Structure formats: structure tokens, C-alpha cells
């Protein structure tokens, strides 16, 4: 197989959940440039059900991906033969969805004698900050907030991650989605709640900041719990309904959003200070939230912490971030993945290095 040590241009696919995405990214003089990036969103289809229907998601990937790949290569003005590698998300995510992206990328790599990289989805989110001109250098602390994960991760080198905090129940994005549904706002919930909050009073309702108790007493300082908050919003809605009051959707949304943002910011800054990490990185779908970006910026400034935000356009799932992660792996390890690598619906980020082993772990 051709193996280019100067690998610089990658075609990346992302199909771990409900969006099909393809991108071409290039590493040039230490910067990662997005040459083309396309997303075929399935939001409209899943909105009817209030969440993602896995079987429908995989079928939709199967239909969308060939056209998305062709469009992305055309926009890049590149022949597939001038690429240096093909990458796809292989873990974690919905099995059927992951399979479509992985088989497409592996077929292209095999046909065109290109290296293949199987990328961990969360490593992709972590790499999204490198799509910004303002790039952090390790060590730093990452708050990764998406629909499936809420984690505080210390990054010691580009491929050495250590989880310091996590949610014990719902992820922050999941809480946004569930509360939006409860308030009758459309899926995905994050952007709907953000919009409804614009004209709402964030101090109208006082909702709890969930904490996770330690068996030996006290609380885990960097962990999160959002299920109690979701229940508190539900109880408030039930009470208002019982009293036959019109639901103040905007105030409920704004009060909910405020408490989620406060909790995320407080615990992140606390963790950075305690662990002597002077840089914080914000990534994942919820990182697109305007209030979260504003409050985190302010609190980081107040505490002398350097903040790096993933570009808003690359916070929610996209393939450019998967390409960025692949470029960083190629640069640091000069390694690709086996063409025999499968997919894995559940896999902790700390195990991402296994995806570059020969023989592959699955
Ligand atoms: O990273 P992502 O696209 O997919 C996962 O890997 O999960 O994150 C999707 C999540 C959804 O729960 C969505 O409601 C949330 O991110 N989200 C937001 C915003 N945009 C997307 N949450 C709050 N504010 C937003 N503006
Ligand atoms: Zn994601």
C-alpha cells in the first residue's frame, strides 16, 4: 500500500448518529484547513419522533453518503487519487450508522490504495478546536458537551487523554433535548431552547444544580447529573398545568438553560484551577450555545484561564473534525488503521489508540 509520510489531505466521513457528513481537510504549515465540508442533516425526519430512530438513520446514511462524497470531492477540486488518506468515525455511536461510514471509507481506501484511519468520535470533537486559527497546546482541560457525552478531559498530548469528570445520567445535550420535548419545542432541543430563551426570564424559576454524592460522603467535584433538573422542570410544568396557567415556555427554557450553563462553567473552571491547567477548551454540540460561550469566556477571564472555543460551525457533528483528528494521528504517530477494523458502539476515549493497532481489536 502507498504510504505517504507527508500525508496532508484527508477525506473524512462521519455517520455515527443522525447526520451524514463528508469533508476534505488539509494540513498546511501547522494549520488545518477545511477545503470542503458538507452535512446532510436528518433532523427533519427524526423531529417527527422527537429523537433519533436508529434504523431510519442508517438507511438515510446509505442513501446520502455517495452523493455527499461526490459533492465534497467536486467542491475540493480534487481527484480521489490525490488524497493522502480516507478516514471515518468507527466508535462510539449507533452500530448501523457507524457501519455505513466505515464501509464506505474502507472501500474507497482499498480501491484507491490509500491508508484508512478509523477515528474515535470524541477524538473528533476534541480535534474540532484545531479548525480554529487560535489553537491550544497541551496540557489543557476540555469540556466536551454533546448529545451523548458530558465530560471533563485533561489532554496531556494530542493522543493522551484522562477523564476527570463526567455525567452520571443524562448528557447535557440530552437534557436540552428532553426538556425541549417536555415544553413542546422542536428537536433538536438545544437550538430550540436557546431560541425560546432569548425572550425568557432566566431568574423566573429556580431549578437545582444536580450533584453526585460520593459513597464516603461529600460530592464528586467535577461530575454532573442532569436527570434531577429534568424532573424539576417536569414537576414545574405539571404544577402550572394543574393550576391551569398558560405555560411560560420562554421563562422555563431560559431558567433551565441558565442552570445548565452555570453548572458546566462552575465545574470546569473549578477543575482547571484545582488541576493547575491554565487552558480550557470547549467542544461538542452544546458548545454552540451562545450563553455557554459567553459565560465561559467571562469566567475564564476572571480566573486567568485561557479559553479556546471550537468554531461554532464545527461544534455539532461534522466530518471536518474527524478529518482533523485523522491528520493529527497521521502527524504524530505516522500510523493508519487496519482495513479489517470494524465498528464499536461503545468505547471510552482513553482506548482510542487501539484503533491504530495491527491486528485491529475488533
Ligand atoms: O455533538 P453533537 O452534534 O452530537 C453528539 O455527538 O451527540 O451534539 C448534539 C447535541 C444535541 O443534544 C443538541 O440539542 C445539542 O447538541 N445542541 C445544543 C445547541 N446546538 C446543539 N445545545 C444547546 N445549545 C445549542 N445551541
Ligand atoms: Zn458528536
Tab-separated table of C-alpha atoms and ligand atoms in Angstrom:
chain	number	residue	atom	x	y	z
A	1	UNK	CA	0.000	0.000	0.000
A	2	UNK	CA	1.156	3.530	-0.769
A	3	UNK	CA	2.008	5.264	2.478
A	4	UNK	CA	2.787	8.946	2.341
A	5	UNK	CA	4.728	10.206	5.355
A	6	UNK	CA	3.853	13.739	4.278
A	7	UNK	CA	0.127	12.845	4.436
A	8	UNK	CA	-1.632	16.142	4.295
A	9	UNK	CA	-5.048	15.865	2.671
A	10	UNK	CA	-7.734	13.605	4.070
A	11	UNK	CA	-11.278	12.738	3.035
A	12	UNK	CA	-13.294	12.146	6.223
A	13	UNK	CA	-16.753	10.688	6.786
A	14	UNK	CA	-18.936	10.973	9.879
A	15	UNK	CA	-22.085	8.877	10.296
A	16	UNK	CA	-22.083	7.979	13.993
A	17	UNK	CA	-25.597	9.224	14.703
A	18	UNK	CA	-28.194	11.024	12.608
A	19	UNK	CA	-26.178	13.315	10.345
A	20	UNK	CA	-24.270	12.144	7.273
A	21	UNK	CA	-21.163	14.254	6.769
A	22	UNK	CA	-18.166	14.342	4.456
A	23	UNK	CA	-15.205	16.729	4.412
A	24	UNK	CA	-11.812	17.246	2.849
A	25	UNK	CA	-9.268	18.777	5.227
A	26	UNK	CA	-5.630	19.634	4.649
A	27	UNK	CA	-2.707	20.281	6.950
A	28	UNK	CA	-0.635	23.178	5.733
A	29	UNK	CA	2.141	24.876	7.691
A	30	UNK	CA	0.820	23.621	11.015
A	31	UNK	CA	-2.729	24.832	10.328
A	32	UNK	CA	-5.637	22.573	9.456
A	33	UNK	CA	-7.699	23.979	6.594
A	34	UNK	CA	-11.210	22.852	5.738
A	35	UNK	CA	-11.283	22.548	1.943
A	36	UNK	CA	-14.902	21.375	1.763
A	37	UNK	CA	-17.395	20.228	4.375
A	38	UNK	CA	-20.950	19.029	3.825
A	39	UNK	CA	-23.653	17.716	6.108
A	40	UNK	CA	-26.896	16.033	5.128
A	41	UNK	CA	-28.997	16.614	8.222
A	42	UNK	CA	-31.682	14.125	9.194
A	43	UNK	CA	-33.161	16.438	11.840
A	44	UNK	CA	-36.389	16.957	9.905
A	45	UNK	CA	-37.013	13.225	9.627
A	46	UNK	CA	-36.299	12.449	13.308
A	47	UNK	CA	-38.141	15.578	14.548
A	48	UNK	CA	-41.434	13.753	13.920
A	49	UNK	CA	-40.472	11.149	16.541
A	50	UNK	CA	-38.811	13.578	18.988
A	51	UNK	CA	-35.490	11.730	18.741
A	52	UNK	CA	-33.279	9.589	16.522
A	53	UNK	CA	-34.749	6.359	15.080
A	54	UNK	CA	-31.625	4.175	14.522
A	55	UNK	CA	-32.970	2.045	11.655
A	56	UNK	CA	-34.130	5.123	9.744
A	57	UNK	CA	-30.804	6.844	10.388
A	58	UNK	CA	-28.736	4.029	8.798
A	59	UNK	CA	-30.981	3.860	5.731
A	60	UNK	CA	-30.667	7.591	5.319
A	61	UNK	CA	-26.837	7.436	5.556
A	62	UNK	CA	-26.838	4.758	2.875
A	63	UNK	CA	-28.817	6.990	0.550
A	64	UNK	CA	-26.990	10.244	1.268
A	65	UNK	CA	-23.327	9.260	1.521
A	66	UNK	CA	-22.394	8.513	-2.131
A	67	UNK	CA	-23.734	11.905	-3.253
A	68	UNK	CA	-22.155	13.684	-0.308
A	69	UNK	CA	-18.731	12.190	-1.090
A	70	UNK	CA	-19.003	13.143	-4.757
A	71	UNK	CA	-20.143	16.686	-3.935
A	72	UNK	CA	-17.353	17.150	-1.374
A	73	UNK	CA	-14.640	15.961	-3.777
A	74	UNK	CA	-16.044	18.173	-6.546
A	75	UNK	CA	-16.055	21.215	-4.277
A	76	UNK	CA	-12.456	20.439	-3.249
A	77	UNK	CA	-11.443	20.304	-6.882
A	78	UNK	CA	-9.552	17.120	-6.053
A	79	UNK	CA	-9.319	13.698	-7.661
A	80	UNK	CA	-9.640	10.925	-5.132
A	81	UNK	CA	-6.179	9.722	-6.189
A	82	UNK	CA	-4.572	12.917	-4.901
A	83	UNK	CA	-5.780	12.285	-1.341
A	84	UNK	CA	-3.348	11.014	1.276
A	85	UNK	CA	-5.829	9.071	3.409
A	86	UNK	CA	-9.504	8.294	3.968
A	87	UNK	CA	-10.974	8.452	7.482
A	88	UNK	CA	-14.308	7.571	9.081
A	89	UNK	CA	-15.797	7.519	12.572
A	90	UNK	CA	-15.823	3.901	13.798
A	91	UNK	CA	-16.746	4.325	17.503
A	92	UNK	CA	-18.794	5.084	19.530
A	93	UNK	CA	-22.271	5.563	18.033
A	94	UNK	CA	-25.208	3.710	16.508
A	95	UNK	CA	-23.934	0.411	15.072
A	96	UNK	CA	-25.821	0.560	11.770
A	97	UNK	CA	-24.890	4.192	11.203
A	98	UNK	CA	-21.191	3.673	12.007
A	99	UNK	CA	-21.088	0.729	9.604
A	100	UNK	CA	-22.219	2.788	6.615
A	101	UNK	CA	-19.460	5.401	7.052
A	102	UNK	CA	-16.803	2.821	7.841
A	103	UNK	CA	-17.564	0.511	4.911
A	104	UNK	CA	-17.690	3.458	2.519
A	105	UNK	CA	-14.313	4.796	3.705
A	106	UNK	CA	-12.665	1.354	3.715
A	107	UNK	CA	-13.940	0.572	0.219
A	108	UNK	CA	-12.563	3.871	-1.102
A	109	UNK	CA	-9.247	3.288	0.676
A	110	UNK	CA	-8.943	-0.287	-0.637
A	111	UNK	CA	-9.872	0.676	-4.202
A	112	UNK	CA	-7.504	3.623	-4.384
A	113	UNK	CA	-4.662	2.124	-2.323
A	114	UNK	CA	-4.927	4.800	0.339
A	115	UNK	CA	-4.339	4.490	4.099
A	116	UNK	CA	-7.537	4.246	6.174
A	117	UNK	CA	-7.998	5.798	9.609
A	118	UNK	CA	-10.798	4.704	11.927
A	119	UNK	CA	-11.466	7.662	14.211
A	120	UNK	CA	-12.995	7.805	17.699
A	121	UNK	CA	-15.929	10.231	17.561
A	122	UNK	CA	-14.920	12.049	20.756
A	123	UNK	CA	-11.350	12.443	19.481
A	124	UNK	CA	-13.012	14.173	16.517
A	125	UNK	CA	-14.848	16.581	18.833
A	126	UNK	CA	-11.568	17.229	20.673
A	127	UNK	CA	-9.837	17.979	17.357
A	128	UNK	CA	-12.573	20.452	16.323
A	129	UNK	CA	-10.765	23.208	18.225
A	130	UNK	CA	-7.868	22.883	15.721
A	131	UNK	CA	-10.211	24.098	12.999
A	132	UNK	CA	-9.937	27.488	14.659
A	133	UNK	CA	-6.880	29.702	13.986
A	134	UNK	CA	-6.448	30.006	17.763
A	135	UNK	CA	-5.032	26.596	18.782
A	136	UNK	CA	-4.232	25.378	22.301
A	137	UNK	CA	-1.060	23.465	23.240
A	138	UNK	CA	-1.231	20.571	25.706
A	139	UNK	CA	-1.672	20.217	28.592
A	140	UNK	CA	-5.192	21.619	28.718
A	141	UNK	CA	-8.653	20.798	30.043
A	142	UNK	CA	-11.519	20.060	27.643
A	143	UNK	CA	-15.210	20.384	28.437
A	144	UNK	CA	-16.855	18.082	25.904
A	145	UNK	CA	-20.606	18.616	25.892
A	146	UNK	CA	-22.714	16.819	23.310
A	147	UNK	CA	-25.911	14.819	22.983
A	148	UNK	CA	-24.225	11.652	24.232
A	149	UNK	CA	-21.430	12.919	26.491
A	150	UNK	CA	-20.632	15.465	29.177
A	151	UNK	CA	-17.008	15.010	30.131
A	152	UNK	CA	-14.072	16.928	31.549
A	153	UNK	CA	-10.932	15.562	29.941
A	154	UNK	CA	-7.343	16.539	30.545
A	155	UNK	CA	-5.317	16.338	27.349
A	156	UNK	CA	-1.662	15.700	28.092
A	157	UNK	CA	-0.580	15.213	24.500
A	158	UNK	CA	-2.670	15.047	21.329
A	159	UNK	CA	-3.372	11.345	21.916
A	160	UNK	CA	-3.138	11.038	25.707
A	161	UNK	CA	-6.476	11.727	27.388
A	162	UNK	CA	-7.557	11.401	31.004
A	163	UNK	CA	-11.190	11.770	32.054
A	164	UNK	CA	-11.545	13.873	35.207
A	165	UNK	CA	-15.325	14.319	35.269
A	166	UNK	CA	-18.494	13.001	33.653
A	167	UNK	CA	-22.259	12.953	33.837
A	168	UNK	CA	-23.719	10.081	35.854
A	169	UNK	CA	-27.006	10.139	33.933
A	170	UNK	CA	-28.136	12.331	31.022
A	171	UNK	CA	-25.627	14.209	28.899
A	172	UNK	CA	-26.121	17.990	28.794
A	173	UNK	CA	-27.359	17.866	25.180
A	174	UNK	CA	-29.737	15.047	26.052
A	175	UNK	CA	-31.150	17.222	28.863
A	176	UNK	CA	-31.703	20.043	26.348
A	177	UNK	CA	-33.458	17.587	24.006
A	178	UNK	CA	-35.670	16.071	26.733
A	179	UNK	CA	-36.657	19.404	28.266
A	180	UNK	CA	-37.433	20.838	24.811
A	181	UNK	CA	-39.746	17.895	24.182
A	182	UNK	CA	-41.446	18.464	27.514
A	183	UNK	CA	-42.001	22.123	26.603
A	184	UNK	CA	-43.315	21.194	23.158
A	185	UNK	CA	-40.281	22.701	21.378
A	186	UNK	CA	-38.876	21.007	18.244
A	187	UNK	CA	-35.958	18.546	18.030
A	188	UNK	CA	-33.014	19.055	18.353
A	189	UNK	CA	-33.713	20.706	21.682
A	190	UNK	CA	-30.537	22.765	22.157
A	191	UNK	CA	-31.138	25.316	19.407
A	192	UNK	CA	-34.905	25.457	20.206
A	193	UNK	CA	-34.292	26.143	23.889
A	194	UNK	CA	-31.624	28.691	23.016
A	195	UNK	CA	-34.087	30.497	20.749
A	196	UNK	CA	-37.008	30.342	23.214
A	197	UNK	CA	-34.712	31.665	25.975
A	198	UNK	CA	-33.980	34.872	24.068
A	199	UNK	CA	-37.199	36.452	25.318
A	200	UNK	CA	-37.422	34.498	28.591
A	201	UNK	CA	-36.569	35.474	32.164
A	202	UNK	CA	-33.700	33.217	33.355
A	203	UNK	CA	-34.454	34.051	37.009
A	204	UNK	CA	-38.164	33.265	36.877
A	205	UNK	CA	-37.763	29.670	38.091
A	206	UNK	CA	-35.104	28.276	40.378
A	207	UNK	CA	-34.006	24.813	39.259
A	208	UNK	CA	-31.492	22.579	41.091
A	209	UNK	CA	-27.824	22.192	40.163
A	210	UNK	CA	-27.512	18.398	40.216
A	211	UNK	CA	-24.634	16.966	42.253
A	212	UNK	CA	-23.332	13.431	42.526
A	213	UNK	CA	-22.796	12.109	46.065
A	214	UNK	CA	-19.703	10.152	46.996
A	215	UNK	CA	-20.376	6.922	48.914
A	216	UNK	CA	-17.872	8.102	51.557
A	217	UNK	CA	-19.675	11.467	51.892
A	218	UNK	CA	-19.497	14.785	50.063
A	219	UNK	CA	-19.756	15.180	46.296
A	220	UNK	CA	-17.683	14.403	43.241
A	221	UNK	CA	-16.469	17.922	42.420
A	222	UNK	CA	-16.162	17.550	38.643
A	223	UNK	CA	-19.112	15.245	37.905
A	224	UNK	CA	-22.563	16.161	36.627
A	225	UNK	CA	-26.142	14.956	36.981
A	226	UNK	CA	-28.928	16.362	34.825
A	227	UNK	CA	-31.774	13.928	35.463
A	228	UNK	CA	-32.940	15.726	38.650
A	229	UNK	CA	-33.007	19.012	36.776
A	230	UNK	CA	-35.125	17.480	34.019
A	231	UNK	CA	-37.542	16.125	36.647
A	232	UNK	CA	-37.697	19.544	38.348
A	233	UNK	CA	-38.743	21.146	35.056
A	234	UNK	CA	-41.354	18.401	34.599
A	235	UNK	CA	-42.775	18.980	38.104
A	236	UNK	CA	-42.948	22.729	37.446
A	237	UNK	CA	-44.797	22.129	34.164
A	238	UNK	CA	-47.206	19.734	35.916
A	239	UNK	CA	-47.861	22.285	38.651
A	240	UNK	CA	-48.542	25.073	36.145
A	241	UNK	CA	-50.835	22.774	34.166
A	242	UNK	CA	-52.706	21.797	37.355
A	243	UNK	CA	-53.162	25.455	38.247
A	244	UNK	CA	-54.448	25.905	34.673
A	245	UNK	CA	-51.850	28.561	33.999
A	246	UNK	CA	-50.558	29.112	30.472
A	247	UNK	CA	-47.059	27.642	30.273
A	248	UNK	CA	-44.419	30.402	30.284
A	249	UNK	CA	-42.311	28.421	27.790
A	250	UNK	CA	-39.724	31.172	27.319
A	251	UNK	CA	-39.137	31.650	31.061
A	252	UNK	CA	-38.953	27.889	31.656
A	253	UNK	CA	-36.467	27.490	28.784
A	254	UNK	CA	-34.315	30.433	29.934
A	255	UNK	CA	-34.281	29.270	33.581
A	256	UNK	CA	-33.315	25.739	32.516
A	257	UNK	CA	-30.595	26.963	30.141
A	258	UNK	CA	-29.134	29.253	32.833
A	259	UNK	CA	-28.746	26.454	35.367
A	260	UNK	CA	-27.116	24.074	32.842
A	261	UNK	CA	-24.667	26.771	31.762
A	262	UNK	CA	-23.853	27.745	35.375
A	263	UNK	CA	-23.140	24.145	36.362
A	264	UNK	CA	-20.974	23.456	33.300
A	265	UNK	CA	-18.944	26.629	33.744
A	266	UNK	CA	-18.530	26.380	37.538
A	267	UNK	CA	-17.280	22.789	37.500
A	268	UNK	CA	-14.996	23.325	34.509
A	269	UNK	CA	-13.271	26.370	35.985
A	270	UNK	CA	-13.022	24.660	39.398
A	271	UNK	CA	-11.388	21.619	37.790
A	272	UNK	CA	-8.927	23.744	35.760
A	273	UNK	CA	-7.854	25.662	38.866
A	274	UNK	CA	-7.550	22.548	41.072
A	275	UNK	CA	-5.513	20.682	38.428
A	276	UNK	CA	-3.293	23.667	37.546
A	277	UNK	CA	-4.446	23.631	33.946
A	278	UNK	CA	-4.224	27.149	32.582
A	279	UNK	CA	-6.038	26.464	29.286
A	280	UNK	CA	-9.612	25.297	28.781
A	281	UNK	CA	-11.143	24.080	25.516
A	282	UNK	CA	-14.883	23.966	24.810
A	283	UNK	CA	-16.185	21.461	22.212
A	284	UNK	CA	-19.289	19.383	21.285
A	285	UNK	CA	-22.805	20.216	20.108
A	286	UNK	CA	-23.765	22.110	23.277
A	287	UNK	CA	-20.611	24.237	22.858
A	288	UNK	CA	-22.537	26.000	20.062
A	289	UNK	CA	-24.721	27.534	22.778
A	290	UNK	CA	-24.283	31.315	22.857
A	291	UNK	CA	-24.853	31.731	26.593
A	292	UNK	CA	-22.393	28.933	27.409
A	293	UNK	CA	-19.740	30.557	25.189
A	294	UNK	CA	-20.337	33.963	26.784
A	295	UNK	CA	-20.396	32.847	30.424
A	296	UNK	CA	-17.389	30.531	29.956
A	297	UNK	CA	-15.441	33.393	28.326
A	298	UNK	CA	-16.227	35.718	31.211
A	299	UNK	CA	-15.436	33.242	33.990
A	300	UNK	CA	-12.226	32.130	32.263
A	301	UNK	CA	-11.125	35.775	32.018
A	302	UNK	CA	-11.982	36.433	35.663
A	303	UNK	CA	-9.846	33.448	36.708
A	304	UNK	CA	-6.851	33.969	34.416
A	305	UNK	CA	-7.674	30.874	32.345
A	306	UNK	CA	-7.035	30.882	28.551
A	307	UNK	CA	-10.153	29.751	26.720
A	308	UNK	CA	-10.215	28.117	23.278
A	309	UNK	CA	-13.613	27.660	21.621
A	310	UNK	CA	-14.281	25.239	18.781
A	311	UNK	CA	-15.699	27.234	15.834
A	312	UNK	CA	-19.490	27.280	16.170
A	313	UNK	CA	-19.941	25.628	12.767
A	314	UNK	CA	-17.843	22.628	13.878
A	315	UNK	CA	-19.365	22.098	17.350
A	316	UNK	CA	-22.249	19.857	16.277
A	317	UNK	CA	-21.369	16.643	14.436
A	318	UNK	CA	-19.411	17.196	11.232
A	319	UNK	CA	-16.754	15.400	9.209
A	320	UNK	CA	-14.122	18.183	9.244
A	321	UNK	CA	-13.406	17.423	12.913
A	322	UNK	CA	-12.958	13.721	12.059
A	323	UNK	CA	-10.517	14.740	9.320
A	324	UNK	CA	-8.665	16.989	11.785
A	325	UNK	CA	-8.317	14.091	14.252
A	326	UNK	CA	-7.042	11.858	11.422
A	327	UNK	CA	-4.461	14.454	10.363
A	328	UNK	CA	-3.239	14.798	13.948
A	329	UNK	CA	-2.929	10.992	14.265
A	330	UNK	CA	-1.043	10.791	10.960
A	331	UNK	CA	1.256	13.611	12.004
A	332	UNK	CA	2.066	12.360	15.479
A	333	UNK	CA	2.219	8.606	15.003
A	334	UNK	CA	2.561	8.103	11.251
A	335	UNK	CA	0.026	5.341	11.727
A	336	UNK	CA	-3.123	4.304	9.917
A	337	UNK	CA	-5.747	1.692	10.863
A	338	UNK	CA	-6.209	-1.817	9.538
A	339	UNK	CA	-8.681	-2.181	6.675
A	340	UNK	CA	-10.087	-5.032	8.754
A	341	UNK	CA	-11.062	-2.673	11.589
A	342	UNK	CA	-14.751	-2.994	12.474
A	343	UNK	CA	-17.005	-0.641	14.421
A	344	UNK	CA	-17.848	-0.411	18.136
A	345	UNK	CA	-20.998	1.242	19.516
A	346	UNK	CA	-19.440	1.823	22.963
A	347	UNK	CA	-15.802	2.707	23.538
A	348	UNK	CA	-14.153	5.041	26.044
A	349	UNK	CA	-11.957	7.791	24.605
A	350	UNK	CA	-8.963	6.549	26.609
A	351	UNK	CA	-8.937	3.442	24.356
A	352	UNK	CA	-8.830	5.409	21.087
A	353	UNK	CA	-5.208	4.353	20.479
A	354	UNK	CA	-6.430	0.760	19.906
A	355	UNK	CA	-7.980	1.889	16.616
A	356	UNK	CA	-4.482	2.142	15.111
A	357	UNK	CA	-3.297	-1.312	16.147
A	358	UNK	CA	-2.451	-4.209	13.836
A	359	UNK	CA	-4.203	-6.621	14.101
A	360	UNK	CA	-7.252	-4.495	14.968
A	361	UNK	CA	-9.021	-5.042	18.309
A	362	UNK	CA	-12.436	-5.652	16.645
B	1	LIG	O1	-22.086	16.871	19.138
B	1	LIG	P1	-23.465	16.615	18.669
B	1	LIG	O2	-23.867	17.164	17.324
B	1	LIG	O3	-23.798	15.097	18.628
B	1	LIG	C1	-23.353	14.179	19.573
B	1	LIG	O4	-22.207	13.710	19.444
B	1	LIG	O5	-24.143	13.926	20.489
B	1	LIG	O6	-24.429	17.209	19.793
B	1	LIG	C2	-25.795	17.223	19.631
B	1	LIG	C3	-26.411	17.839	20.869
B	1	LIG	C4	-27.928	17.771	20.876
B	1	LIG	O7	-28.340	17.261	22.114
B	1	LIG	C5	-28.348	19.217	20.690
B	1	LIG	O8	-29.582	19.534	21.312
B	1	LIG	C6	-27.188	19.954	21.323
B	1	LIG	O9	-26.047	19.214	20.977
B	1	LIG	N1	-27.071	21.324	20.809
B	1	LIG	C7	-27.190	22.426	21.581
B	1	LIG	C8	-27.078	23.530	20.696
B	1	LIG	N2	-26.883	23.062	19.424
B	1	LIG	C9	-26.867	21.695	19.528
B	1	LIG	N3	-27.402	22.569	22.896
B	1	LIG	C10	-27.519	23.830	23.371
B	1	LIG	N4	-27.431	24.921	22.599
B	1	LIG	C11	-27.229	24.836	21.265
B	1	LIG	N5	-27.149	25.926	20.511
B	2	LIG	ZN1	-20.856	14.239	18.406
